[in-house]
Tab-separated table of C-alpha atoms and ligand atoms in Angstrom:
chain	number	residue	atom	x	y	z
A	265	MET	CA	14.908	-12.148	-30.040
A	266	ARG	CA	11.816	-14.221	-29.337
A	267	PRO	CA	9.241	-12.532	-27.088
A	268	ILE	CA	8.328	-13.816	-23.648
A	269	ILE	CA	4.743	-15.095	-23.890
A	270	ALA	CA	2.564	-14.772	-20.796
A	271	PRO	CA	-0.954	-16.149	-21.289
A	272	SER	CA	-3.475	-14.587	-18.911
A	273	VAL	CA	-5.161	-17.254	-16.821
A	274	LEU	CA	-8.112	-14.853	-16.380
A	275	ALA	CA	-9.429	-16.034	-19.742
A	276	SER	CA	-9.115	-19.720	-18.912
A	277	ASP	CA	-11.900	-22.088	-17.892
A	278	PHE	CA	-11.926	-21.815	-14.083
A	279	ALA	CA	-13.987	-24.977	-13.800
A	280	ASN	CA	-11.064	-26.855	-15.331
A	281	LEU	CA	-8.177	-24.896	-13.907
A	282	GLN	CA	-5.909	-27.890	-13.454
A	283	SER	CA	-6.121	-28.953	-17.095
A	284	GLU	CA	-5.761	-25.341	-18.276
A	285	VAL	CA	-2.546	-24.970	-16.267
A	286	GLU	CA	-1.300	-28.336	-17.524
A	287	MET	CA	-1.982	-27.178	-21.080
A	288	LEU	CA	0.140	-24.070	-20.412
A	289	ASN	CA	2.880	-26.275	-18.956
A	290	LYS	CA	3.010	-28.211	-22.230
A	291	SER	CA	2.896	-25.098	-24.393
A	292	GLN	CA	5.632	-22.631	-25.266
A	293	ALA	CA	4.276	-20.146	-22.738
A	294	ASP	CA	7.109	-18.666	-20.691
A	295	TRP	CA	5.134	-17.216	-17.791
A	296	LEU	CA	1.604	-17.467	-16.402
A	297	HIS	CA	0.036	-14.014	-16.131
A	298	ILE	CA	-2.167	-13.813	-13.044
A	299	ASP	CA	-4.679	-10.933	-12.914
A	300	ILE	CA	-5.789	-9.956	-9.418
A	301	MET	CA	-8.750	-7.520	-9.337
A	302	ASP	CA	-10.311	-6.140	-6.177
A	303	GLY	CA	-13.498	-4.397	-7.324
A	304	ARG	CA	-11.993	-1.106	-6.082
A	305	PHE	CA	-9.070	-0.204	-8.309
A	306	VAL	CA	-10.944	-1.756	-11.218
A	307	PRO	CA	-14.684	-2.382	-11.604
A	308	ASN	CA	-14.337	-6.142	-11.490
A	309	ILE	CA	-13.317	-8.894	-9.062
A	310	SER	CA	-11.265	-11.830	-10.321
A	311	PHE	CA	-9.780	-14.144	-7.693
A	312	GLY	CA	-7.423	-14.158	-4.746
A	313	PHE	CA	-4.984	-16.307	-2.773
A	314	PRO	CA	-6.840	-19.661	-2.716
A	315	VAL	CA	-7.145	-19.745	-6.509
A	316	MET	CA	-3.559	-18.581	-6.919
A	317	GLU	CA	-2.391	-21.366	-4.626
A	318	ALA	CA	-4.387	-23.866	-6.687
A	319	ILE	CA	-2.652	-22.608	-9.844
A	320	LYS	CA	0.734	-22.838	-8.147
A	321	LYS	CA	0.116	-26.487	-7.275
A	322	TYR	CA	0.234	-27.392	-10.980
A	323	ALA	CA	2.185	-24.561	-12.609
A	324	GLN	CA	5.659	-25.388	-13.850
A	325	LYS	CA	6.300	-21.856	-15.084
A	326	PRO	CA	6.872	-18.560	-13.260
A	327	MET	CA	3.803	-16.657	-12.106
A	328	ASP	CA	3.682	-13.039	-13.257
A	329	VAL	CA	1.231	-11.412	-10.863
A	330	HIS	CA	-0.555	-8.235	-11.970
A	331	LEU	CA	-2.150	-6.506	-8.987
A	332	MET	CA	-5.098	-4.346	-9.990
A	333	ILE	CA	-5.841	-3.513	-6.369
A	334	VAL	CA	-5.732	-0.482	-4.088
A	335	GLU	CA	-3.147	-0.510	-1.282
A	336	PRO	CA	-1.100	-3.324	-2.822
A	337	GLU	CA	1.562	-2.772	-0.148
A	338	LEU	CA	-0.698	-4.599	2.312
A	339	TYR	CA	-0.420	-7.884	0.407
A	340	ILE	CA	3.037	-8.029	-1.243
A	341	GLU	CA	4.488	-10.659	1.123
A	342	ARG	CA	1.396	-12.845	0.815
A	343	PHE	CA	1.543	-12.792	-2.967
A	344	ARG	CA	5.188	-13.799	-2.796
A	345	GLU	CA	4.297	-16.673	-0.440
A	346	ALA	CA	1.516	-17.674	-2.834
A	347	GLY	CA	4.196	-18.184	-5.492
A	348	ALA	CA	4.614	-14.897	-7.379
A	349	GLU	CA	7.879	-14.612	-9.297
A	350	THR	CA	7.128	-11.089	-10.500
A	351	ILE	CA	4.831	-8.702	-8.634
A	352	THR	CA	3.472	-5.755	-10.589
A	353	VAL	CA	1.664	-2.870	-8.901
A	354	HIS	CA	-0.162	0.001	-10.572
A	355	ILE	CA	1.476	3.405	-10.413
A	356	GLU	CA	-2.044	4.874	-10.022
A	357	ALA	CA	-2.586	2.783	-6.866
A	358	CYS	CA	0.644	3.676	-5.060
A	359	ASN	CA	1.187	6.833	-3.027
A	360	HIS	CA	4.683	5.673	-2.129
A	361	LEU	CA	5.762	3.832	-5.234
A	362	HIS	CA	9.474	3.845	-4.448
A	363	ARG	CA	8.845	2.217	-1.083
A	364	THR	CA	6.524	-0.383	-2.583
A	365	ILE	CA	9.102	-1.314	-5.227
A	366	GLN	CA	11.720	-1.830	-2.503
A	367	GLN	CA	9.192	-3.875	-0.538
A	368	ILE	CA	8.640	-6.188	-3.521
A	369	LYS	CA	12.381	-6.612	-4.034
A	370	ALA	CA	12.917	-7.370	-0.354
A	371	THR	CA	10.719	-10.473	-0.761
A	372	GLY	CA	13.023	-11.738	-3.517
A	373	ALA	CA	10.402	-11.212	-6.238
A	374	LYS	CA	10.993	-9.181	-9.381
A	375	ALA	CA	9.386	-5.757	-9.261
A	376	GLY	CA	7.038	-4.449	-11.933
A	377	VAL	CA	4.986	-1.285	-12.343
A	378	ALA	CA	1.902	-1.112	-14.553
A	379	VAL	CA	0.674	2.094	-16.180
A	380	ASN	CA	-2.854	2.720	-17.366
A	381	PRO	CA	-3.524	3.981	-20.896
A	382	HIS	CA	-3.849	7.593	-19.675
A	383	THR	CA	-0.665	7.574	-17.582
A	384	SER	CA	2.526	8.952	-19.071
A	385	VAL	CA	5.561	6.665	-18.960
A	386	GLN	CA	7.619	9.746	-18.067
A	387	LEU	CA	6.253	9.356	-14.521
A	388	LEU	CA	8.589	6.368	-14.195
A	389	ASP	CA	11.641	8.570	-14.692
A	390	ASP	CA	12.767	8.383	-11.064
A	391	VAL	CA	12.229	4.653	-10.541
A	392	ILE	CA	13.039	3.076	-13.899
A	393	GLU	CA	16.486	1.916	-12.762
A	394	ASP	CA	14.917	-0.067	-9.902
A	395	LEU	CA	12.413	-1.924	-12.077
A	396	ASP	CA	12.542	-5.392	-13.588
A	397	LEU	CA	9.395	-4.841	-15.643
A	398	VAL	CA	7.045	-2.131	-16.852
A	399	CYS	CA	3.563	-3.282	-17.842
A	400	LEU	CA	1.968	-0.979	-20.396
A	401	MET	CA	-1.780	-1.401	-20.279
A	402	SER	CA	-3.062	-1.463	-23.839
A	403	VAL	CA	-6.683	-1.557	-22.582
A	404	ASN	CA	-8.270	-0.028	-19.501
A	405	PRO	CA	-7.734	-2.705	-16.861
A	406	GLY	CA	-10.604	-4.718	-15.439
A	407	PHE	CA	-11.707	-7.051	-18.190
A	408	GLY	CA	-10.339	-9.468	-20.733
A	409	GLY	CA	-11.377	-9.358	-24.361
A	410	GLN	CA	-11.184	-5.590	-24.918
A	411	LYS	CA	-9.944	-3.740	-27.987
A	412	PHE	CA	-6.258	-2.829	-28.193
A	413	ILE	CA	-5.544	0.915	-27.832
A	414	GLN	CA	-3.381	2.127	-30.728
A	415	ASN	CA	-1.594	4.845	-28.733
A	416	THR	CA	0.307	2.010	-27.026
A	417	TYR	CA	2.817	1.896	-29.892
A	418	ARG	CA	3.896	5.470	-29.160
A	419	LYS	CA	4.202	4.674	-25.451
A	420	ILE	CA	6.437	1.684	-26.124
A	421	GLU	CA	8.824	3.944	-28.064
A	422	ALA	CA	8.906	6.541	-25.290
A	423	LEU	CA	9.427	3.874	-22.629
A	424	LYS	CA	12.158	2.160	-24.643
A	425	ASN	CA	14.004	5.488	-24.925
A	426	LEU	CA	13.697	6.044	-21.190
A	427	ILE	CA	14.993	2.535	-20.429
A	428	ILE	CA	17.972	2.894	-22.756
A	429	SER	CA	18.861	6.395	-21.601
A	430	ARG	CA	18.917	5.265	-17.974
A	431	ASN	CA	20.622	1.919	-18.539
A	432	SER	CA	17.665	0.117	-16.977
A	433	ASN	CA	17.125	-3.623	-17.374
A	434	ALA	CA	13.337	-3.316	-17.222
A	435	LEU	CA	11.383	-5.494	-19.629
A	436	ILE	CA	8.448	-3.948	-21.488
A	437	GLU	CA	5.257	-5.976	-21.110
A	438	ILE	CA	2.116	-5.289	-23.142
A	439	ASP	CA	-1.201	-6.236	-21.569
A	440	GLY	CA	-4.599	-6.121	-23.259
A	441	GLY	CA	-5.922	-6.920	-26.697
A	442	VAL	CA	-2.711	-8.591	-27.871
A	443	ASN	CA	-3.063	-10.933	-30.824
A	444	GLU	CA	-1.146	-12.349	-33.775
A	445	ASN	CA	-1.842	-9.246	-35.886
A	446	ASN	CA	-0.464	-6.596	-33.536
A	447	ALA	CA	2.340	-8.712	-32.027
A	448	PRO	CA	4.938	-8.028	-34.753
A	449	GLN	CA	4.536	-4.247	-34.487
A	450	LEU	CA	4.621	-4.375	-30.680
A	451	LEU	CA	7.904	-6.251	-30.840
A	452	GLN	CA	9.277	-3.930	-33.494
A	453	LYS	CA	8.621	-0.935	-31.211
A	454	GLY	CA	10.459	-2.652	-28.358
A	455	ALA	CA	8.098	-4.924	-26.407
A	456	ASP	CA	9.697	-7.894	-24.618
A	457	VAL	CA	6.697	-9.618	-23.018
A	458	LEU	CA	3.283	-10.224	-24.581
A	459	VAL	CA	0.317	-10.987	-22.336
A	460	ALA	CA	-2.581	-12.636	-24.148
A	461	GLY	CA	-5.821	-13.808	-22.610
A	462	SER	CA	-8.855	-14.169	-24.830
A	463	PHE	CA	-6.770	-14.536	-27.989
A	464	VAL	CA	-5.165	-17.678	-26.568
A	465	PHE	CA	-8.058	-19.214	-24.661
A	466	SER	CA	-10.817	-18.560	-27.212
A	467	SER	CA	-8.783	-20.046	-30.008
A	468	ALA	CA	-9.467	-23.559	-31.246
A	469	ASP	CA	-5.932	-24.693	-30.412
A	470	PRO	CA	-4.384	-22.650	-27.578
A	471	ILE	CA	-1.065	-24.552	-27.729
A	472	GLN	CA	-0.709	-23.664	-31.409
A	473	THR	CA	-1.825	-20.071	-30.791
A	474	ILE	CA	0.866	-19.679	-28.118
A	475	ALA	CA	3.429	-21.167	-30.523
A	476	ASN	CA	2.366	-18.668	-33.195
A	477	LEU	CA	2.748	-15.738	-30.779
A	478	LYS	CA	6.160	-17.046	-29.742
A	479	LYS	CA	7.180	-17.141	-33.413
A	480	SER	CA	6.125	-13.518	-33.980
A	481	SER	CA	9.098	-11.518	-34.959
A	482	ILE	CA	10.016	-8.084	-36.069
B	606	DX5	C1	-6.941	-6.688	-18.097
B	606	DX5	C2	-5.921	-7.717	-17.653
B	606	DX5	C3	-5.339	-8.462	-18.777
B	606	DX5	C4	-6.341	-9.318	-19.517
B	606	DX5	C5	-5.853	-9.507	-20.905
B	606	DX5	O1	-7.348	-5.946	-17.020
B	606	DX5	O2	-4.853	-7.093	-16.979
B	606	DX5	O3	-4.217	-9.242	-18.384
B	606	DX5	O4	-6.536	-10.571	-18.911
B	606	DX5	O5	-6.860	-10.127	-21.627
B	606	DX5	P1	-7.010	-9.964	-23.195
B	606	DX5	O6	-5.744	-10.529	-23.812
B	606	DX5	O7	-8.227	-10.758	-23.482
B	606	DX5	O8	-7.152	-8.499	-23.496
B	607	ZN	ZN1	-2.937	-8.273	-16.637
């Protein structure tokens, strides 16, 4: 099966956001990955609702919103109104994860949970059946362009086993340091969705780079 490709808009040229989004519309990208950083959960600030609404104005593909923020439960409805198709919260940022997942689903959005490199996927044991997506961070969140963490392969296997054993429909998304070289092995271990930021946007031909990622196979 072909992977779902979700280029991260974080790595795009914000001064030309409209043309960047139009490029993604033309490409084989399946989703637009939207990284929201608050300067609290992660040591960086990206952008918020006004920029997301500007992206939505031109985007013809679903927005996959990755919330790297504390107290995400305060903003779920607003992110849905701003056009999120999938809303992913960090397990490390949620004291009441089960409630937050139900809150996301109540808006009609798909519910995702992201786990940092140090967080065991076994902590998802009691919610995996409720999830549409698990985002495995393959870098420490906060910045694009970081080096892929090799331990991610092992985590994909463990997560895949958990998903199968519990009959969950959750997709496995890999976020951070994804490129053409590691994509085949990520897919072979069981990844469904590949997020790619700098690899796509720093390439000479992003449309072709997205097509190459889409062609990656096991
Ligand atoms: C990192 C973000 C990622 C990032 C990926 O905190 O969640 O989505 O934009 O960028 P690359 O592909 O450059 O690692
Ligand atoms: Zn992300």
